[in-house]
Amino acid sequence: MMRLPHFTYRAPKSVAEAASMLASGPGEAMLIAGGTDVLPNMKRRQQTPKTLIGLRNISELQTLTNGDGLCIGAGVTLTALVRDARVRIHYPGLWQAVAQIATPHLRNMGTLGGNICLDTRCNYYDQNYEWRKAIDFCMKKDGQTCWVATSSPKCLAVSSTDSAPALLALDARVRLVSAGGAREVAIADLYQNDGINYLTRRPDEILTTVVLPDPKGRKSCYWKLRRRGSFDFPVLGVAASARFEGDTVVNINIVLGAVASRPLLASKAAAALLGHRLTDENIATAAGIASDAAKPMDNTDFTLGWRKRVVREFVTLALRDLRGDDVRAERYRYALQSLEAVG
Amino acid sequence: MPESNSLTKQHLHISMRLNGEPREVSFASYKTLLEVLREDCDLPGTKHGCELGECGACAVLLDGEPVLSCLIIGAECDGREVVTVEGLAKDGKLHPLQETFADCGAAQCGYCTPGFLVTAKALLDRCPNPSREQIKESLSGNLCRCTGYQQIFEAVEASIARIAACRVSGNSEVV
Ligand SMILES: Cc1cc2nc3c(=O)[nH]c(=O)nc-3n(C[C@H](O)[C@H](O)[C@H](O)COP(=O)(O)OP(=O)(O)OC[C@H]3O[C@@H](n4cnc5c(N)ncnc54)[C@H](O)[C@@H]3O)c2cc1C
Ligand code: SF4
Ligand code: FES
Ligand code: FES
């Protein structure tokens, strides 16, 4: 049996109360929302907080309200997002990403805030204590060396959140609140390419809200690669969004998930399409540029060479999807699940 | 392990609604809902599988929604409603899903069955006439190593008519 280590549980009723609890125990307390990431990590002794601060009773984190676009409380569950018609109709890229996260049970429990802050993953790290001890601990927890690349000065664990690439593609912003004040940043600036310090969030900050801009006719989609049509984390995620004038691209984002320690903006690929039409030729060029930017490491499922090759195929599919091609057959082939049945 | 749970004496006391009855329970504060149910409530129907969210054997209904009891801390269940597989039968009469699982051969070793039953019950409560695709999707967080799933989908489909018949005959306390 894998028991949890001992911890003290606290249940604040407001963000302000939670922020003052977080400020009073720096480095020793962790937030728990749905618990679907932090509890497995605690059972494996990857994370051993002395105090868990539960966000479940904070009603201000559970709201989904219309602003210029949509304001989503960090504590909204993934199931609530999938069932929300505004998300499905106006932000299909986010909807498709969330509908493919984990399993129905885990989506009932897991929250958007927890998904955004999800710990990075690695085959050498997501193992129980005895396993990690037996090969000698790695740099991310208790050790010195990175077992994926022994000469690497930094940890290369993989950003494995499905929602983050979709949110970056939609130019979402996030609000962070601490006892000292509040700030709002573009979600792209919440992440950095370091498997240990993958968030720029300070340890005393609480992510309270995700702000989505008015979609204004923007199209979006998300393509996920995983071994099974359920349970599995992304081995690759491609999120894309675009606005068109006639057939011409006037605004476009392409974001790659699970190929680095942060969601990766494929800016050069996007720039190559700006002001052009999404012809097969232009799509092929952009997909080539994007796949050059992806540098996956050998620390997830599937072989490395194939994972790198498949980036081109997925970016092509995402761009064809934005163009309006009928990609239902390809969607089913890769999702291995019928997205219409999710909800 | 760097620390040992046996050193932990701290206990918590909570009250919840468990299988329709009010229930007070006290337990070691680090325990998950799965451990509280099996070790402190004498309800071993909910199964220990992977304990990491990767199998669905531990599924229960929390406020009506299927969740994984191995990834919920007992401390967070105060004041909430929990239904386990033991809560499906009423007055000695099986729930229609339990009957059709038996009739259709949807349980072989049976280890996954409690998780499937409560998950299927939540689906039928929310959506009385689901399509095969909806059944597959809602059960996609439950693994079964024996049946190959077909019999499970068939059992859920067979129970749809039985539940509807119970409703018409006014035998609504069963469902
Ligand atoms: C078997 C399995 C499969 C999974 N598959 C996927 C998958 O396919 N795709 C995917 O993206 N995820 C997957 N997950 C991971 C997880 O279920 C989801 O990412 C979920 O959304 C996490 O949310 P949570 O509320 O449960 O997070 P928690 O575990 O509560 O928290 C996760 C992290 O975020 C921090 N945190 C939570 N809320 C806040 C906040 N408001 N402000 C600041 N920090 C916060 C916590 O301190 C913790 O570090 C899977 C998990 C399991 C067990
Ligand atoms: S990338 Fe290296 S340091 Fe990071 S978790 Fe994996 S083995 Fe450890
Ligand atoms: S025991 Fe909870 S999901 Fe496997
Ligand atoms: S019947 Fe044996 S695991 Fe499902």
XYZ file of C-alpha atoms and ligand atoms in Angstrom:
587
model
C 0.000 0.000 0.000
C 1.073 3.557 -0.677
C 0.098 5.659 2.333
C 0.248 9.426 2.330
C 2.922 10.941 4.552
C 1.681 12.914 7.540
C 0.418 16.451 6.914
C -1.757 19.075 8.564
C -4.866 20.043 6.641
C -6.265 23.577 6.621
C -9.415 24.750 4.875
C -9.566 28.532 4.360
C -12.868 30.082 3.260
C -11.470 32.987 1.237
C -8.519 33.734 -1.048
C -7.270 36.313 1.467
C -7.258 33.741 4.254
C -5.517 31.170 2.037
C -2.909 33.757 1.010
C -2.064 34.610 4.619
C -1.723 30.897 5.482
C 0.599 30.432 2.492
C 2.683 33.450 3.529
C 3.125 32.160 7.078
C 4.705 28.815 6.170
C 7.027 29.512 3.245
C 8.218 26.355 1.516
C 6.357 24.069 3.908
C 2.767 24.491 2.796
C 1.251 23.482 -0.555
C -2.100 24.271 -2.072
C -4.414 21.378 -2.852
C -7.312 21.877 -5.271
C -8.553 18.592 -6.797
C -5.523 16.774 -5.380
C -5.126 14.577 -8.471
C -1.526 15.697 -8.993
C -0.344 16.562 -5.510
C -1.648 13.381 -3.805
C 0.043 10.851 -6.145
C 3.208 12.948 -5.774
C 2.917 12.797 -1.982
C 2.352 9.029 -2.042
C 5.541 8.679 -4.102
C 7.336 11.145 -1.732
C 8.131 13.513 -4.617
C 6.392 16.254 -2.652
C 6.137 16.176 1.155
C 4.453 19.390 2.322
C 3.976 19.749 6.092
C 0.673 21.554 5.495
C -1.953 21.205 2.790
C -4.120 24.261 2.220
C -7.397 23.114 0.679
C -8.997 25.452 -1.865
C -12.256 23.498 -2.092
C -14.237 25.738 0.281
C -13.362 29.017 -1.410
C -16.455 29.936 -3.403
C -14.795 32.886 -5.196
C -12.557 30.352 -6.999
C -15.514 28.352 -8.351
C -17.132 30.938 -10.611
C -17.330 31.094 -14.400
C -18.399 34.582 -15.450
C -18.636 36.646 -18.602
C -16.175 39.534 -18.816
C -14.910 40.885 -22.143
C -14.491 37.203 -22.840
C -14.718 34.630 -20.069
C -13.291 34.632 -16.514
C -12.720 31.145 -15.154
C -12.061 30.631 -11.444
C -9.000 28.456 -10.789
C -11.145 26.052 -8.741
C -13.612 25.278 -11.552
C -13.451 21.541 -12.274
C -12.518 20.199 -15.674
C -15.951 18.549 -15.919
C -17.674 21.899 -15.280
C -15.617 23.401 -18.116
C -16.497 20.597 -20.508
C -20.197 21.065 -19.712
C -20.087 24.837 -20.269
C -21.570 25.822 -23.640
C -19.574 29.095 -23.763
C -16.320 27.153 -23.612
C -17.465 24.598 -26.186
C -18.718 27.154 -28.705
C -16.306 30.089 -28.335
C -13.083 28.401 -27.209
C -13.114 24.969 -28.921
C -9.330 24.595 -28.543
C -9.657 24.796 -24.751
C -12.714 22.528 -24.807
C -10.922 19.849 -26.860
C -7.890 20.004 -24.571
C -9.913 19.650 -21.369
C -12.159 16.896 -22.769
C -9.033 14.803 -23.411
C -7.491 15.195 -19.948
C -7.063 12.018 -17.886
C -10.409 10.230 -17.265
C -14.001 11.278 -16.453
C -13.388 10.626 -12.728
C -10.216 12.698 -12.700
C -11.976 15.502 -14.604
C -14.705 15.488 -11.937
C -11.993 16.078 -9.331
C -9.270 18.074 -11.106
C -9.430 21.840 -11.521
C -8.208 24.249 -14.165
C -5.829 25.939 -11.695
C -4.317 22.574 -10.746
C -3.926 21.660 -14.398
C -2.112 24.924 -15.170
C 0.248 24.397 -12.205
C 0.635 20.625 -12.815
C 4.092 19.330 -11.870
C 6.404 18.512 -14.790
C 6.787 14.807 -15.524
C 9.627 12.387 -16.265
C 10.028 8.599 -16.351
C 12.848 8.873 -13.793
C 10.830 11.052 -11.430
C 7.264 9.703 -11.484
C 8.266 6.596 -9.552
C 7.872 5.610 -5.933
C 10.458 6.405 -3.297
C 12.154 2.977 -3.355
C 12.469 2.995 -7.159
C 14.057 6.446 -7.177
C 16.348 5.517 -4.324
C 17.443 2.302 -6.055
C 18.795 4.130 -9.130
C 19.946 7.055 -6.956
C 17.747 10.122 -6.796
C 17.752 12.576 -9.698
C 18.212 16.342 -9.652
C 14.504 17.163 -9.470
C 14.114 15.561 -6.053
C 16.773 14.577 -3.499
C 19.647 14.041 -5.999
C 22.302 15.768 -8.127
C 22.265 14.208 -11.588
C 19.728 14.284 -14.388
C 19.330 10.685 -15.575
C 17.902 11.740 -18.936
C 20.979 13.763 -19.858
C 23.701 13.286 -17.266
C 25.644 16.375 -18.384
C 22.582 18.615 -18.309
C 22.856 21.476 -15.807
C 19.073 21.631 -15.525
C 16.159 19.262 -15.169
C 14.409 18.428 -18.444
C 11.122 17.093 -17.024
C 8.197 17.598 -19.380
C 5.354 20.108 -19.184
C 2.382 17.726 -19.390
C -0.627 19.964 -18.940
C -3.162 19.762 -21.761
C -4.936 23.013 -20.965
C -1.848 25.257 -20.955
C -0.985 25.029 -24.690
C -4.647 25.711 -25.516
C -4.726 28.708 -23.143
C -1.478 30.112 -24.575
C -2.890 29.802 -28.094
C -5.973 31.758 -26.964
C -3.832 34.551 -25.393
C -5.246 33.891 -21.921
C -4.059 35.851 -18.889
C -3.872 34.650 -15.289
C -4.385 36.502 -12.000
C -2.098 35.725 -9.080
C -2.883 36.867 -5.558
C -0.598 36.892 -2.509
C -0.833 38.460 0.931
C 1.167 41.373 -0.525
C -1.099 42.108 -3.516
C -2.300 40.914 -6.889
C -0.902 40.846 -10.423
C -2.063 39.713 -13.832
C 0.279 38.212 -16.439
C -0.022 36.650 -19.872
C -0.130 32.887 -19.314
C 2.897 32.564 -21.624
C 4.876 34.434 -18.933
C 3.726 32.059 -16.188
C 6.021 29.355 -17.565
C 9.787 28.954 -17.969
C 11.788 26.162 -19.591
C 13.158 24.520 -16.430
C 11.811 21.185 -15.205
C 12.192 22.195 -11.544
C 11.251 25.885 -11.618
C 8.715 25.562 -14.411
C 6.446 28.323 -13.071
C 7.241 31.992 -12.487
C 4.548 31.937 -9.794
C 6.071 32.861 -6.422
C 5.562 30.222 -3.686
C 3.259 32.596 -1.764
C 0.965 33.267 -4.744
C -2.425 31.735 -5.495
C -3.656 31.525 -9.062
C -7.221 32.791 -8.781
C -8.563 33.436 -12.273
C -7.953 32.643 -15.924
C -9.072 35.478 -18.181
C -9.928 34.594 -21.770
C -10.225 37.475 -24.248
C -13.286 37.966 -26.431
C -12.932 35.273 -29.140
C -14.078 37.714 -31.894
C -14.387 35.029 -34.528
C -11.101 33.403 -33.632
C -10.912 29.707 -34.535
C -9.031 27.314 -32.281
C -8.263 23.617 -31.894
C -6.154 21.150 -29.876
C -4.594 17.886 -31.030
C -3.346 15.425 -28.431
C -1.168 12.349 -28.857
C -1.368 9.645 -26.201
C -1.152 5.855 -26.187
C -4.709 5.161 -24.970
C -7.897 7.169 -25.444
C -8.107 7.720 -21.701
C -5.838 8.032 -18.639
C -2.636 8.998 -20.453
C -0.834 12.308 -20.223
C -0.003 13.981 -23.543
C 3.105 12.769 -25.358
C 2.496 15.703 -27.677
C -0.120 18.450 -27.685
C -0.581 20.932 -30.502
C -2.816 23.950 -29.896
C -3.519 26.478 -32.620
C -5.730 29.509 -33.028
C -6.232 31.937 -35.898
C -8.306 34.788 -37.211
C -8.938 35.191 -40.918
C -9.932 38.029 -43.223
C -11.429 36.170 -46.128
C -8.883 33.358 -46.496
C -5.950 35.370 -45.253
C -4.469 34.719 -41.824
C -4.415 37.970 -39.827
C -3.498 36.507 -36.457
C -2.183 33.047 -35.542
C -0.643 31.160 -32.612
C 0.803 27.657 -32.647
C 1.791 26.134 -29.290
C 3.439 22.765 -28.646
C 2.861 20.870 -25.397
C 4.885 17.997 -23.890
C 8.060 18.633 -25.905
C 9.842 20.881 -23.364
C 9.587 21.901 -19.708
C 7.126 24.610 -20.710
C 4.437 24.977 -23.405
C 6.453 26.082 -26.451
C 5.285 28.936 -28.684
C 6.144 28.032 -32.283
C 6.464 31.717 -33.182
C 8.535 31.296 -36.355
C 6.061 28.818 -37.780
C 3.213 31.197 -36.989
C 5.075 34.172 -38.510
C 5.540 32.238 -41.743
C 1.753 32.035 -42.110
C 0.831 35.597 -41.200
C -0.689 37.470 -44.130
C -0.911 34.267 -46.198
C -3.565 31.703 -46.978
C -3.481 28.247 -45.394
C -2.585 26.435 -48.605
C -1.204 22.877 -48.395
C 2.189 24.262 -49.305
C 2.195 26.990 -46.637
C 0.962 24.490 -44.054
C 3.787 22.093 -44.938
C 6.370 24.866 -44.567
C 5.019 25.954 -41.173
C 4.777 22.364 -39.918
C 8.439 21.840 -40.861
C 9.525 24.965 -38.965
C 7.470 23.979 -35.902
C 8.881 20.473 -35.801
C 12.442 21.863 -35.884
C 11.617 23.864 -32.756
C 10.435 20.763 -30.852
C 13.272 19.076 -28.973
C 11.613 16.274 -26.982
C 13.780 14.215 -24.589
C 13.760 10.467 -24.026
C 11.754 10.608 -20.789
C 8.120 9.939 -21.731
C 6.160 7.253 -23.549
C 7.006 6.228 -27.191
C 10.381 6.330 -28.958
C 12.120 9.648 -29.292
C 12.647 9.668 -33.062
C 9.007 8.922 -33.777
C 7.816 11.520 -31.280
C 9.842 14.159 -33.063
C 8.563 13.122 -36.516
C 4.947 13.178 -35.395
C 5.119 16.910 -34.517
C 5.007 17.758 -38.223
C 1.943 15.568 -38.767
C 0.081 17.062 -35.790
C 0.829 20.683 -36.705
C -0.406 19.921 -40.225
C -3.630 18.471 -38.807
C -4.166 21.437 -36.496
C -3.703 23.926 -39.341
C -5.991 21.945 -41.659
C -8.535 21.907 -38.847
C -8.346 25.727 -38.592
C -8.713 25.961 -42.389
C -12.014 24.122 -42.065
C -11.074 20.717 -43.538
C -13.150 17.735 -42.462
C -10.697 16.055 -40.073
C -13.191 13.925 -38.126
C -11.609 10.626 -39.166
C -8.119 11.786 -38.152
C -9.555 13.179 -34.907
C -11.014 9.815 -33.942
C -7.877 7.987 -35.032
C -5.659 9.996 -32.660
C -8.073 10.852 -29.834
C -9.104 7.157 -29.618
C -12.255 8.448 -27.970
C -15.389 10.085 -29.277
C -15.150 13.697 -28.112
C -18.880 14.282 -28.766
C -19.653 11.777 -25.994
C -17.654 13.688 -23.364
C -19.663 15.759 -20.919
C 10.864 6.062 3.665
C 12.065 9.224 5.364
C 9.140 9.326 7.773
C 6.774 6.766 9.208
C 3.039 6.981 9.492
C 2.980 4.833 12.599
C 4.438 7.812 14.462
C 1.300 9.737 13.628
C -1.213 9.777 16.399
C -3.305 12.674 15.124
C -6.948 11.756 14.529
C -9.717 13.613 12.731
C -13.428 13.395 13.315
C -15.911 14.064 10.503
C -19.578 13.526 9.771
C -20.823 12.582 6.336
C -23.846 10.980 4.708
C -22.705 7.482 3.863
C -24.952 5.285 1.709
C -27.968 7.342 2.707
C -27.326 7.330 6.480
C -25.666 9.991 8.631
C -22.291 8.687 9.788
C -19.653 9.945 12.221
C -16.174 8.559 11.799
C -12.775 9.233 13.280
C -9.540 8.207 11.576
C -5.807 8.940 11.311
C -5.528 12.333 9.652
C -3.377 11.274 6.680
C -5.916 8.720 5.416
C -7.585 8.812 2.012
C -11.331 8.294 1.665
C -10.556 4.787 0.351
C -8.669 3.935 3.541
C -11.350 5.505 5.738
C -14.105 3.474 4.033
C -12.264 0.159 4.183
C -10.456 0.504 7.503
C -12.674 2.733 9.622
C -16.202 2.250 8.205
C -16.083 -1.516 7.664
C -17.002 -1.115 3.983
C -14.524 -3.224 1.982
C -16.590 -3.188 -1.237
C -14.552 -0.296 -2.650
C -11.282 -1.742 -3.935
C -7.620 -0.826 -3.602
C -6.036 -0.947 -7.061
C -3.182 1.280 -8.154
C -3.814 3.937 -5.482
C -2.526 6.557 -7.947
C -5.606 7.381 -10.035
C -4.733 4.959 -12.814
C -7.404 2.246 -12.611
C -10.842 3.267 -11.237
C -11.189 0.307 -8.836
C -11.671 2.735 -5.939
C -14.462 4.789 -7.568
C -17.263 6.034 -5.311
C -19.897 8.742 -5.694
C -19.119 11.981 -3.877
C -22.107 14.342 -3.916
C -23.423 12.223 -6.799
C -20.322 12.427 -9.047
C -17.971 9.488 -9.657
C -14.555 10.208 -8.128
C -11.476 8.205 -7.107
C -11.451 7.594 -3.369
C -7.683 6.870 -3.422
C -7.035 10.528 -4.336
C -9.372 12.243 -1.875
C -8.229 12.924 1.643
C -10.712 11.952 4.337
C -10.334 15.448 5.812
C -12.140 16.864 2.760
C -15.223 14.646 3.139
C -16.720 16.378 6.172
C -20.375 17.218 5.517
C -20.459 15.482 2.131
C -22.491 12.633 0.682
C -20.694 9.383 -0.192
C -22.198 6.374 -1.969
C -20.227 3.132 -2.255
C -21.160 -0.142 -3.959
C -22.651 -1.302 -0.630
C -25.212 1.508 -0.998
C -26.656 0.304 -4.316
C -28.887 -2.533 -3.083
C -31.989 -1.471 -1.132
C -33.822 -3.651 1.413
C -32.029 -6.768 0.231
C -32.941 -6.142 -3.406
C -30.127 -5.614 -5.904
C -29.923 -2.492 -8.033
C -30.892 -3.285 -11.672
C -27.259 -2.673 -12.712
C -26.090 -5.334 -10.268
C -28.623 -7.786 -11.730
C -27.671 -7.103 -15.342
C -23.928 -7.256 -14.542
C -24.553 -10.759 -13.170
C -26.874 -11.778 -16.046
C -24.578 -10.535 -18.829
C -21.302 -11.883 -17.447
C -20.002 -8.380 -16.887
C -18.139 -9.483 -13.750
C -15.460 -12.171 -13.964
C -12.875 -11.823 -11.191
C -15.075 -8.942 -9.975
C -12.287 -6.717 -8.725
C -13.230 -3.828 -11.016
C -17.000 -4.313 -10.598
C -17.732 -1.964 -7.667
C -16.035 0.897 -9.515
C -17.931 0.172 -12.731
C -21.269 -0.128 -10.912
C -21.147 3.215 -9.125
C -19.794 4.959 -12.238
C -22.576 3.502 -14.398
C -25.174 4.450 -11.777
C -24.038 8.089 -11.893
C -24.290 8.055 -15.701
C -27.841 6.671 -15.671
C -28.900 9.109 -12.939
C -27.749 12.021 -15.097
C -28.629 10.605 -18.508
C -31.284 7.848 -18.420
C -30.871 6.791 -22.045
C -27.191 7.053 -23.025
C -25.769 5.987 -26.375
C -23.096 3.261 -26.591
C -20.498 6.004 -27.158
C -21.625 7.842 -24.024
C -21.495 4.618 -21.993
C -17.973 3.892 -23.277
C -16.818 7.427 -22.542
C -18.194 7.558 -19.003
C -16.669 4.173 -18.174
C -13.314 5.049 -19.770
C -11.777 5.739 -16.367
C -12.389 2.160 -15.167
C -9.986 -0.600 -16.172
C -11.042 -4.244 -16.429
C -8.430 -6.935 -17.026
C -10.936 -9.786 -17.554
C -14.053 -9.067 -19.557
C -12.872 -7.105 -22.584
C -15.550 -4.510 -21.727
C -18.227 -5.697 -24.222
C -20.285 -7.479 -21.551
C -20.010 -4.435 -19.318
C -21.406 -2.125 -22.012
C -24.159 -4.681 -22.719
C -25.035 -4.907 -19.029
C -25.404 -1.146 -18.779
C -27.615 -1.143 -21.880
C -29.725 -3.997 -20.496
C -30.249 -2.122 -17.255
C -31.642 0.958 -19.042
C -34.882 -0.842 -19.865
C -35.059 -2.481 -16.442
C -34.671 0.842 -14.652
C -37.332 2.415 -16.883
C -39.680 -0.501 -16.093
C -39.057 -0.022 -12.342
C -39.926 3.659 -12.710
C -43.190 2.884 -14.528
C -44.226 0.274 -11.944
C -43.576 2.852 -9.226
C -40.779 0.770 -7.744
C -38.644 3.860 -7.613
C -36.871 3.186 -4.338
C -34.684 0.625 -6.137
C -33.273 3.150 -8.557
C -3.907 8.825 -14.003
C -3.804 10.306 -14.241
C -3.896 10.783 -15.537
C -3.799 12.152 -15.796
N -3.863 12.569 -17.085
C -3.728 13.887 -17.373
C -3.784 14.331 -18.711
O -4.015 13.553 -19.639
N -3.579 15.641 -18.962
C -3.350 16.533 -17.964
O -3.170 17.718 -18.258
N -3.331 16.146 -16.675
C -3.517 14.848 -16.354
N -3.485 14.425 -15.042
C -3.122 15.377 -13.987
C -4.257 16.019 -13.201
O -5.317 15.131 -12.986
C -4.795 17.252 -13.878
O -3.731 18.026 -14.350
C -5.666 18.074 -12.942
O -6.249 19.131 -13.665
C -4.885 18.671 -11.775
O -5.778 19.516 -11.058
P -6.007 19.335 -9.487
O -6.988 20.371 -9.109
O -6.345 17.942 -9.159
O -4.538 19.692 -8.983
P -3.870 19.523 -7.541
O -3.270 18.179 -7.437
O -4.785 19.957 -6.474
O -2.720 20.611 -7.708
C -1.712 20.475 -8.690
C -0.620 21.515 -8.436
O -1.120 22.824 -8.613
C -1.024 23.584 -7.423
N -2.254 24.384 -7.383
C -3.529 23.928 -7.438
N -4.396 24.964 -7.470
C -3.648 26.088 -7.426
C -3.965 27.485 -7.427
N -5.235 27.916 -7.473
N -2.936 28.378 -7.379
C -1.650 27.946 -7.348
N -1.300 26.654 -7.356
C -2.277 25.730 -7.383
C -0.872 22.581 -6.312
O -0.182 23.109 -5.209
C -0.092 21.481 -7.007
O 1.269 21.811 -7.062
C -3.619 13.066 -14.732
C -3.556 12.588 -13.422
C -3.636 11.223 -13.172
C -3.565 10.745 -11.765
S 14.646 15.367 -16.459
Fe 16.405 14.644 -15.264
S 16.409 15.838 -13.341
Fe 14.422 16.126 -14.347
S 13.079 14.577 -13.427
Fe 13.938 13.624 -15.260
S 15.825 12.580 -14.588
Fe 15.200 13.980 -12.951
S -7.075 2.611 -6.735
Fe -7.856 4.593 -7.122
S -7.649 4.731 -9.272
Fe -6.648 2.851 -8.869
S -13.815 -8.591 -13.950
Fe -11.735 -8.887 -13.444
S -10.914 -6.888 -13.652
Fe -12.910 -6.651 -14.408
